Short mmCIF file of C-alpha atoms and ligand atoms in Angstrom, two decimals:
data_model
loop_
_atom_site.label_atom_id
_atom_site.label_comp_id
_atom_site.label_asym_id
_atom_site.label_seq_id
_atom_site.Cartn_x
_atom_site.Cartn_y
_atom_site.Cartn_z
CA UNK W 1178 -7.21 16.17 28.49
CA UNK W 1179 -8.22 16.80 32.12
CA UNK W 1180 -11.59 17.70 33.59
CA UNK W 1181 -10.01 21.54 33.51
CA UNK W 1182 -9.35 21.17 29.83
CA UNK W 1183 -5.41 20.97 30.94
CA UNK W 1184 -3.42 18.74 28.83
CA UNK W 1185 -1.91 16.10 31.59
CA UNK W 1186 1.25 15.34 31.41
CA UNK W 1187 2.46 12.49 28.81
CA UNK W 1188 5.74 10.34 29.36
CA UNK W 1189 7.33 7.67 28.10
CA UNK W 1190 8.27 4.41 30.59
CA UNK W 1191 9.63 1.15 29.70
CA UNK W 1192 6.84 -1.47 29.30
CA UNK W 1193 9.30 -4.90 28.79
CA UNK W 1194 13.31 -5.51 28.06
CA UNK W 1195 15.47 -8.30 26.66
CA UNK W 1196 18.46 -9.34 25.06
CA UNK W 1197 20.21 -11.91 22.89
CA UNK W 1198 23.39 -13.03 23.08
CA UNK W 1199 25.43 -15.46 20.23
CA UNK W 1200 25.97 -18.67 21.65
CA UNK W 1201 30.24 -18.80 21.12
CA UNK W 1202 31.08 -17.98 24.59
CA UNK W 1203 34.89 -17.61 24.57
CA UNK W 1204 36.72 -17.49 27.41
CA UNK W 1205 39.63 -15.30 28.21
CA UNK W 1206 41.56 -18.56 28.25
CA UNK W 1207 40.41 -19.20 24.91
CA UNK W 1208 40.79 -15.88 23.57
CA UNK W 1209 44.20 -16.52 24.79
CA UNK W 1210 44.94 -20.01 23.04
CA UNK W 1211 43.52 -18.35 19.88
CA UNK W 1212 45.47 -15.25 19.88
CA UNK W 1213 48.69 -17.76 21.06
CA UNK W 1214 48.94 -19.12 17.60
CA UNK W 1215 49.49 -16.07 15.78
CA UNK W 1216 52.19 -15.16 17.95
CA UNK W 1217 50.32 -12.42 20.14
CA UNK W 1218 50.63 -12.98 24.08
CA UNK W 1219 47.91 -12.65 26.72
CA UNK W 1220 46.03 -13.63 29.91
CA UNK W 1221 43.21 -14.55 31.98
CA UNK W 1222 45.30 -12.81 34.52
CA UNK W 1223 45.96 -9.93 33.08
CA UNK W 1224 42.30 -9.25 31.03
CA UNK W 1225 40.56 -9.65 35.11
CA UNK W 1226 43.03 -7.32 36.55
CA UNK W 1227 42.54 -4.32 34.05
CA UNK W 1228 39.28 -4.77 33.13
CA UNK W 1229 36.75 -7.33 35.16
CA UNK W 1230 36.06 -9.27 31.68
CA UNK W 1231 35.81 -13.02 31.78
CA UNK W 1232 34.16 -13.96 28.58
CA UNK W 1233 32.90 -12.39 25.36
CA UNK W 1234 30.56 -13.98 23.29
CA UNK W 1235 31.38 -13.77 19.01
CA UNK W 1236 28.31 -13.93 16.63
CA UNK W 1237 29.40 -16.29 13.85
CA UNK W 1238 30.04 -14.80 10.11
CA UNK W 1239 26.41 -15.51 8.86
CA UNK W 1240 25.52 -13.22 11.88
CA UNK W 1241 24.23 -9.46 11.45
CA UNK W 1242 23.60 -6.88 14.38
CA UNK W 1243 19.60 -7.24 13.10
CA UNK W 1244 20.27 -11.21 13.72
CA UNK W 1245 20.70 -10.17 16.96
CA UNK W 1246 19.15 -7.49 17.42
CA UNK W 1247 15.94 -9.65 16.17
CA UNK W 1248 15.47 -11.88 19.33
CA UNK W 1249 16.28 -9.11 22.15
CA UNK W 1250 13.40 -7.56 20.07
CA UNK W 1251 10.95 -10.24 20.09
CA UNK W 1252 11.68 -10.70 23.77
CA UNK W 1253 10.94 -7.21 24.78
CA UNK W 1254 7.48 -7.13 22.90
CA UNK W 1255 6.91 -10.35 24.95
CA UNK W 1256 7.85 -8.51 28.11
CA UNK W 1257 5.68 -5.74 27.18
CA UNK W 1258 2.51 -7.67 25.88
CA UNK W 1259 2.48 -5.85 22.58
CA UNK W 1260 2.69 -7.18 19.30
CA UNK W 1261 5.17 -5.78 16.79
CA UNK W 1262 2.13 -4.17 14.78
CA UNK W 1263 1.43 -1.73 17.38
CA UNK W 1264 4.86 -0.14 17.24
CA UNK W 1265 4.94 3.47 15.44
CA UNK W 1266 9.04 3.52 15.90
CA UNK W 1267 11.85 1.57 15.95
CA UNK W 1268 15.18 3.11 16.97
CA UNK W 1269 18.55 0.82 16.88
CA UNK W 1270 21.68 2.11 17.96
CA UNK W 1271 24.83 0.67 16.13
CA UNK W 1272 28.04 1.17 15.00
CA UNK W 1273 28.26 -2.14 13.39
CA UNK W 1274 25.57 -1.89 11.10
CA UNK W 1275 24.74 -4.67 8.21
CA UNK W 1276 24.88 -2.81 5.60
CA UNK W 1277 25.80 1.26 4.69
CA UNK W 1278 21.95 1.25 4.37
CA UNK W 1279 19.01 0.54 4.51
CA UNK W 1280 19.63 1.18 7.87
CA UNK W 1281 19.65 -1.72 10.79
CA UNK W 1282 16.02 -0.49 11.84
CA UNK W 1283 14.80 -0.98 8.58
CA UNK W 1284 16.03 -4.64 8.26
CA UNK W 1285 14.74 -5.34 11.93
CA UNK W 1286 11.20 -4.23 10.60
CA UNK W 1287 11.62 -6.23 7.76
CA UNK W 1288 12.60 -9.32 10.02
CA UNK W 1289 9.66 -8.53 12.43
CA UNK W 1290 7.21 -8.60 9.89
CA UNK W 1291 5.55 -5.20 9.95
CA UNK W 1292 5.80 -2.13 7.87
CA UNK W 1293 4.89 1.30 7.92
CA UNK W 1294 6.49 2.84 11.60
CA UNK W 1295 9.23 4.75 11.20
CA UNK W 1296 12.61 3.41 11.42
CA UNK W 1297 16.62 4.42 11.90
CA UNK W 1298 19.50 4.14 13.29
CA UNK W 1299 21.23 6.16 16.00
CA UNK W 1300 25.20 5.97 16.12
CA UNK W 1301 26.84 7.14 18.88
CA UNK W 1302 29.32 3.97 19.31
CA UNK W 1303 29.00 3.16 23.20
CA UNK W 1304 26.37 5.70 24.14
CA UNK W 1305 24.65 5.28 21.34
CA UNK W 1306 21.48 3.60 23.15
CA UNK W 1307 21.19 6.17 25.84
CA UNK W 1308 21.37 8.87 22.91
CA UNK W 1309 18.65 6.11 21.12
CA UNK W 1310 16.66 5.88 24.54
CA UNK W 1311 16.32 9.69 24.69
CA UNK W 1312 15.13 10.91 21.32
CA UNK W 1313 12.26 8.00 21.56
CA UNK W 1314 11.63 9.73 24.50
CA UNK W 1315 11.23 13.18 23.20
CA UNK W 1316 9.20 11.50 20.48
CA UNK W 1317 7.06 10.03 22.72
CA UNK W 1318 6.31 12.88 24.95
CA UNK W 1319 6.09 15.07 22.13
CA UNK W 1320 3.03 12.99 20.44
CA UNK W 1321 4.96 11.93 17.98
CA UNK W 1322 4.72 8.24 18.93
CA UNK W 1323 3.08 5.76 21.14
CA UNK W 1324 4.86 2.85 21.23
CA UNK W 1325 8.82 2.84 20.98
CA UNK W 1326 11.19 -0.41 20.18
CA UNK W 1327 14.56 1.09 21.22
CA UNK W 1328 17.47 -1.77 20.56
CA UNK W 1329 21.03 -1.18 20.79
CA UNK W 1330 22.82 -4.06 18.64
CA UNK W 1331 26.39 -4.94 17.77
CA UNK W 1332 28.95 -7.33 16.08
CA UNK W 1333 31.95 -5.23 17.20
CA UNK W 1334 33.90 -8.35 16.49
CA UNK W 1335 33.92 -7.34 13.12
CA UNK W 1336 35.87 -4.85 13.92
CA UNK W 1337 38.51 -5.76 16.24
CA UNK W 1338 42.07 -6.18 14.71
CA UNK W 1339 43.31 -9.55 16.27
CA UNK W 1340 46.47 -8.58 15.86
CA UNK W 1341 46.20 -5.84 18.56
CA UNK W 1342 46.09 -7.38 21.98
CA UNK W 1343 45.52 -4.27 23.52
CA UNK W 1344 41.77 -3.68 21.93
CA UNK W 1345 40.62 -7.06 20.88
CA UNK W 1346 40.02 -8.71 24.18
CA UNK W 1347 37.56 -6.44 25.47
CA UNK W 1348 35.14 -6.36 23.02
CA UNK W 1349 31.84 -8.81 22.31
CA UNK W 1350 29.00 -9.23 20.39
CA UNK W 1351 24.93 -8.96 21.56
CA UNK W 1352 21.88 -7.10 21.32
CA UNK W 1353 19.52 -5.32 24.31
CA UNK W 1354 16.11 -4.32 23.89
CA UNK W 1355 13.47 -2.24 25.62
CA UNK W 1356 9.84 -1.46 24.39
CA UNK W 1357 8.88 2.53 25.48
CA UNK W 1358 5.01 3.47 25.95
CA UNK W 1359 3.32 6.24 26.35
CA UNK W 1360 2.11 6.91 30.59
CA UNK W 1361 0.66 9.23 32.16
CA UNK W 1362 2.98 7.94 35.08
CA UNK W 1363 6.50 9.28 34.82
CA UNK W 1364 8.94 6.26 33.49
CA UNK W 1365 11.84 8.29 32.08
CA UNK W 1366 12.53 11.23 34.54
CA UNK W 1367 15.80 13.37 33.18
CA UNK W 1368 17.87 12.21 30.28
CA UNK W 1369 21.47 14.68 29.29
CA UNK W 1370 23.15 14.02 25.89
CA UNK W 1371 26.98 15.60 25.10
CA UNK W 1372 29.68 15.45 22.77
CA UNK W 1373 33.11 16.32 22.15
CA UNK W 1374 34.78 16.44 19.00
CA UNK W 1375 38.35 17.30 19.76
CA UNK W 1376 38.51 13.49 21.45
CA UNK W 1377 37.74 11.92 17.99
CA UNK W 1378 41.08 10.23 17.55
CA UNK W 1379 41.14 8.75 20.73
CA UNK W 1380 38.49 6.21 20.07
CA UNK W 1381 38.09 5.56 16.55
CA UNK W 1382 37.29 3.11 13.55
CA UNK W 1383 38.76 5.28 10.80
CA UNK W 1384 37.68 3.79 7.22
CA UNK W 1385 35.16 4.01 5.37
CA UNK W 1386 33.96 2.40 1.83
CA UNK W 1387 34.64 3.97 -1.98
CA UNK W 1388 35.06 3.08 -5.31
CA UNK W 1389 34.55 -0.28 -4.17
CA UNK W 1390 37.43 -0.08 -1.44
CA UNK W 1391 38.14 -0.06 2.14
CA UNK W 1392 39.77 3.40 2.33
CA UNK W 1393 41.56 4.14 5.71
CA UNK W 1394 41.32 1.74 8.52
CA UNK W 1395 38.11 -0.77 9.08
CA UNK W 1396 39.56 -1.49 13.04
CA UNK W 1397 39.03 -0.12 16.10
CA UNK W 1398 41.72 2.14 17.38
CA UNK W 1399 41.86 3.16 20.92
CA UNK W 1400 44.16 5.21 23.43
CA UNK W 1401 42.79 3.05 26.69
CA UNK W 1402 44.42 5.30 29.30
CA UNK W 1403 42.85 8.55 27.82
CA UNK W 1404 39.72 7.20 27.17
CA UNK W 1405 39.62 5.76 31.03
CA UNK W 1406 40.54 9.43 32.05
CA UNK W 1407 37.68 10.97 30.31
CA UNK W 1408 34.88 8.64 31.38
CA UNK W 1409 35.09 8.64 34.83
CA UNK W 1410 35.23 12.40 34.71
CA UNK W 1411 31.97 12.72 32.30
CA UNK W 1412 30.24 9.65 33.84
CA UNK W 1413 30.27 11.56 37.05
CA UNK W 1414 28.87 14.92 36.11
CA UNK W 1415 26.02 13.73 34.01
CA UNK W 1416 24.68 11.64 36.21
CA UNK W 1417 24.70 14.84 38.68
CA UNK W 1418 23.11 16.67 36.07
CA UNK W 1419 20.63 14.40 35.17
CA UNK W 1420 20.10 13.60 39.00
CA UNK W 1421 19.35 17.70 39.78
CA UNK W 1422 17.12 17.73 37.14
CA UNK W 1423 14.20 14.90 38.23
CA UNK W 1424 15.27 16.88 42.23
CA UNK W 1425 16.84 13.43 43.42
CA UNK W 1426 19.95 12.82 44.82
CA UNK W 1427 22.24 10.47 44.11
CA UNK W 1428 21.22 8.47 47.87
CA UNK W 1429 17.94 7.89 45.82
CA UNK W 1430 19.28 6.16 42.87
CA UNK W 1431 18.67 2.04 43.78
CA UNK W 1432 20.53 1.15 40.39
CA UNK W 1433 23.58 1.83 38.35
CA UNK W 1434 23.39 0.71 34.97
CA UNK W 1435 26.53 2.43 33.37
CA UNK W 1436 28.34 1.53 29.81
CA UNK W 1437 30.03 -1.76 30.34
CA UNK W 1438 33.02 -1.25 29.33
CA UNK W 1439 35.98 -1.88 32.27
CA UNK W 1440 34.51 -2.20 35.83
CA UNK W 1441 37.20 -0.25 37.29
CA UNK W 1442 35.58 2.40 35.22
CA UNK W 1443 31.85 1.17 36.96
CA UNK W 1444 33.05 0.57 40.54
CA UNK W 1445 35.34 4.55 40.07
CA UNK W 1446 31.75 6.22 38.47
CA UNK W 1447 29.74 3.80 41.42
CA UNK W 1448 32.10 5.53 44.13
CA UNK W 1449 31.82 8.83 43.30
CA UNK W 1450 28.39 8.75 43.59
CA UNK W 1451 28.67 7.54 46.99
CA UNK W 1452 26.91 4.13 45.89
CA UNK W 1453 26.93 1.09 47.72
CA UNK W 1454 28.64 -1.39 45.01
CA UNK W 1455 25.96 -4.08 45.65
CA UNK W 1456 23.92 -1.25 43.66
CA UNK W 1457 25.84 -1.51 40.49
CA UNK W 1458 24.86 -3.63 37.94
CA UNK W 1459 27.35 -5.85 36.51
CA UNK W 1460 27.71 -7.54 33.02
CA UNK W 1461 30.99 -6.89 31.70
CA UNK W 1462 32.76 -10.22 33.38
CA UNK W 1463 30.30 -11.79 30.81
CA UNK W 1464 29.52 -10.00 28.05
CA UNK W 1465 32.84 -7.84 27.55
CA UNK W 1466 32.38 -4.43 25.94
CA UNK W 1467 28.96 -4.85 23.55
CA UNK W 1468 29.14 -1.27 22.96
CA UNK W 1469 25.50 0.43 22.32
CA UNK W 1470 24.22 -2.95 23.45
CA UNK W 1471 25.95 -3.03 26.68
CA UNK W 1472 23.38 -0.37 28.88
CA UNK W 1473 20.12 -2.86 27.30
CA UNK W 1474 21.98 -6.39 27.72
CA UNK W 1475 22.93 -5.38 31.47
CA UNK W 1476 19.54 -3.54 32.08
CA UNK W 1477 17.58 -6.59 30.92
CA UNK W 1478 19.66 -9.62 33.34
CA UNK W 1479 18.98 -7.16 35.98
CA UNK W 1480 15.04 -7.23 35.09
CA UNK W 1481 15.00 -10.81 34.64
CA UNK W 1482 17.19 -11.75 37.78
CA UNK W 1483 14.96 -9.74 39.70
CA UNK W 1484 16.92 -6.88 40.91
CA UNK W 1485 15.63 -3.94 39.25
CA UNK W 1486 12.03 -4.36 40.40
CA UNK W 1487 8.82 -1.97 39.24
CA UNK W 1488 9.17 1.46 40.57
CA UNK W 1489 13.14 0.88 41.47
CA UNK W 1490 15.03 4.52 40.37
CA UNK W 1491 17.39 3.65 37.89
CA UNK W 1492 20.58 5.52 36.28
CA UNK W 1493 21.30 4.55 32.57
CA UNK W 1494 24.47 6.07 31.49
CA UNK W 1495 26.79 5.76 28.26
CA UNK W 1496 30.38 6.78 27.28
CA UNK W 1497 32.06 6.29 23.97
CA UNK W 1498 33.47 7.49 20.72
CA UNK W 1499 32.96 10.41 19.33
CA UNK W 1500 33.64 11.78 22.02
CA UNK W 1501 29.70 10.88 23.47
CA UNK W 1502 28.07 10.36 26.74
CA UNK W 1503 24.84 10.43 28.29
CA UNK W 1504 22.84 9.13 31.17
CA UNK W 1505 19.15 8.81 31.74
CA UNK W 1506 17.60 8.50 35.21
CA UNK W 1507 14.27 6.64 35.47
CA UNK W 1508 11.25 5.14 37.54
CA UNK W 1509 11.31 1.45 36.03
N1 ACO Q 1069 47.44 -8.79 27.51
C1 ACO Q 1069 48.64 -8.65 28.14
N2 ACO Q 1069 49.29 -7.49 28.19
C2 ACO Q 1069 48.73 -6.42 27.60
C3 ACO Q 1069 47.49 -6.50 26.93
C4 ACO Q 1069 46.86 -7.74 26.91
N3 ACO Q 1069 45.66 -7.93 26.30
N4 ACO Q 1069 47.19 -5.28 26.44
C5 ACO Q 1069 48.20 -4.47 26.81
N5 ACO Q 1069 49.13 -5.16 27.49
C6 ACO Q 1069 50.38 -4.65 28.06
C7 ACO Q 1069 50.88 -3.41 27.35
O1 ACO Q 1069 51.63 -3.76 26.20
C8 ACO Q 1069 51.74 -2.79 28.42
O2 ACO Q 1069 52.97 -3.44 28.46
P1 ACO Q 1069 54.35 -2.63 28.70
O3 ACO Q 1069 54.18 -2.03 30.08
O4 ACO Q 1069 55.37 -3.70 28.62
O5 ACO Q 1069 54.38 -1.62 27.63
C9 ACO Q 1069 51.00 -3.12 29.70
O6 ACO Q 1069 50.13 -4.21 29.39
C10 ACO Q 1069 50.16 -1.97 30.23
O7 ACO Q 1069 49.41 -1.41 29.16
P2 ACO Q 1069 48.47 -0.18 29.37
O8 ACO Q 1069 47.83 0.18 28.08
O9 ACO Q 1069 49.21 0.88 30.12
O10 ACO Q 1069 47.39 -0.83 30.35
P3 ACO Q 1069 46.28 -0.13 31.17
O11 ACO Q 1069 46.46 -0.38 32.59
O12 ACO Q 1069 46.02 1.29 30.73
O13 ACO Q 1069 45.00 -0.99 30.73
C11 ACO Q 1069 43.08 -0.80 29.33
C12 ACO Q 1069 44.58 -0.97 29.39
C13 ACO Q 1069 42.42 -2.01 29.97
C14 ACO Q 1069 42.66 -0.72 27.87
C15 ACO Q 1069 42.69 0.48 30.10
O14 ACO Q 1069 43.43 1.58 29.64
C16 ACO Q 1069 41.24 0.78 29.96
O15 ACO Q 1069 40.41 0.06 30.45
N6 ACO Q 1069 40.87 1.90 29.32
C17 ACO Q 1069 39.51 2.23 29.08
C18 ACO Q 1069 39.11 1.51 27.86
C19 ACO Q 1069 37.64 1.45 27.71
O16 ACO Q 1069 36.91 1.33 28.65
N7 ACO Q 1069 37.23 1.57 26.46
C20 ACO Q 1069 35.94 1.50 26.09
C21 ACO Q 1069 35.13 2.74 26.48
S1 ACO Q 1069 34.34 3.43 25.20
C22 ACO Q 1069 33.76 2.22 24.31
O17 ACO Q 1069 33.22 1.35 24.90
C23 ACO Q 1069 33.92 2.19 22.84
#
């Protein structure tokens, strides 16, 4: 409370990031060689051209999303200078989850050590951490908790149908972190959240389990071309949205941190908001599509490297299946 008897104003900022990523590094050239022998063609060539990726890294079979998602955690309380018993929440956003439940969160607590904060999952496939980032937000400026572990973790290759050249070499595996506190300075300025369900089928992983069964499909399934057209569109307007509501512009912004998913997709969103491309933070020639761990992965080598610096204005933003997207705009 203020002298006046005012309640001041409570908001959530990031106090510490990091990642993890599975040591098999493959190379497009060895994607290639691996693919060769069951008969399916690709290239280095062609994988740079359409989408900027270089390398993916695969988590090996004994490998989880909370494996990964385990380290990026234990990084960002590092970071952050808090232990793992002073969290009240844990949100992780995945669509590759361990198990059908307990949920990822829960095994992450479990594997942390501690008990008793509340825990779940979020899945909104590539947006899901910006959709994770925002409701431990609104929990935190709410009241309803103090200290946030937000993680967005994924073994998409789990996923991916080998046999599909067109999908399988732009996905990877990894796990992004961030630690949210309560501040009386303003961290998180704006964050938007959409969806459209009449874009289901275009980006899809349609199977589920019963009766002991796969039923339907358990791989990824995507129309590239209509999914490109719809995120550069979306991308776009939410980050003007988002922008409108903290009153900035998008001359303020000092870093892009969008879903890493093709960087013609990046460098289109980067130009349209009239953003030198120095400003754009770039992962995907490494990392490949992580999905929800993409935004934390990309957000935490720019932390570490040095670029985004305390007080830098930063644009978060996802895109993915479901239709989903989001963006959050924030004071690091
Ligand atoms: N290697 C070599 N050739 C290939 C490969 C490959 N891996 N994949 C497709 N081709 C061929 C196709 O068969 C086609 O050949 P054809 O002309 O003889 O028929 C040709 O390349 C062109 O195929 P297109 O699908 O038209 O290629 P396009 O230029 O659209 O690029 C891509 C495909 C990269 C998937 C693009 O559409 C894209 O980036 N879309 C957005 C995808 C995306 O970002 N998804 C993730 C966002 S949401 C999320 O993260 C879950």
């Amino acid at each position: 409370m203020s002298p006046t008897g005012t309640q001041s104003p409570r908001y959530s900022r990031i106090l510490g990031t990091g990642s993890f990523l599975p040591a098999d590094r493959v190379t497009n050239q060895d994607l290639a060689q691996r693919l060769a022998a069951d008969g399916i063609e690709t290239s280095d060539e062609w994988i740079v051209e359409r989408t900027g990726i270089r390398a993916r890294h695969f988590a090996v079979p004994e490998q989880a999303s909370s494996d990964l998602a385990l380290p990026a955690s234990q990084a960002a309380l590092e970071a952050a200078g808090i232990a793992a018993e002073e969290l009240d929440l844990i949100i992780v956003a995945t669509s590759t989850p361990d198990m059908v439940f307990p949920s990822t969160a829960c095994l992450l607590q479990k594997k942390l050590g501690v008990h008793g904060c509340a825990a779940f999952d979020v899945q909104a496939v590539c947006s899901g951490f910006v959709y994770a980032l925002s409701v431990a937000d609104a929990m935190i400026k709410s009241g309803a908790a103090n200290k946030a572990l937000v993680v967005g973790a994924e073994v998409f290759s789990r996923i991916l149908d080998f046999k599909d050249r067109t999908t399988c070499v732009l996905f990877g595996d990894g796990a992004g972190a961030v630690v949210l506190g309560a501040s009386a300075e303003p961290g998180i300025l704006a964050t938007e959240l959409h969806a459209d369900a009449r874009h289901t089928d275009i980006l899809c992983t349609p199977g589920t389990v019963a009766g002991g069964q796969v039923v339907g499909s358990p791989f990824l399934k995507m129309d590239g071309q209509a999914v490109f057209k719809l995120a550069v569109g979306v991308l776009e307007k939410v980050a003007r949205s988002v922008l409108e509501k903290a009153g900035k512009t998008d001359a303020d912004i000092d870093w892009l941190i969008p879903h890493q998913a093709n960087i013609r997709i990046m460098q289109g969103t980067a130009k349209k908001l009239k953003m030198d491309l120095n400003k754009l933070i770039v992962t995907v020639d490494e990392h490949g599509n992580t999905s929800a761990a993409s935004v934390p992965l990309a957000l935490d080598a720019a932390v570490r490297s040095g670029r985004v610096q305390r007080g830098d204005l930063v644009m978060l933003e996802g895109v993915g299946g479901g239709f989903t997207w989001g963006a959050a705009l924030l004071n690091y």
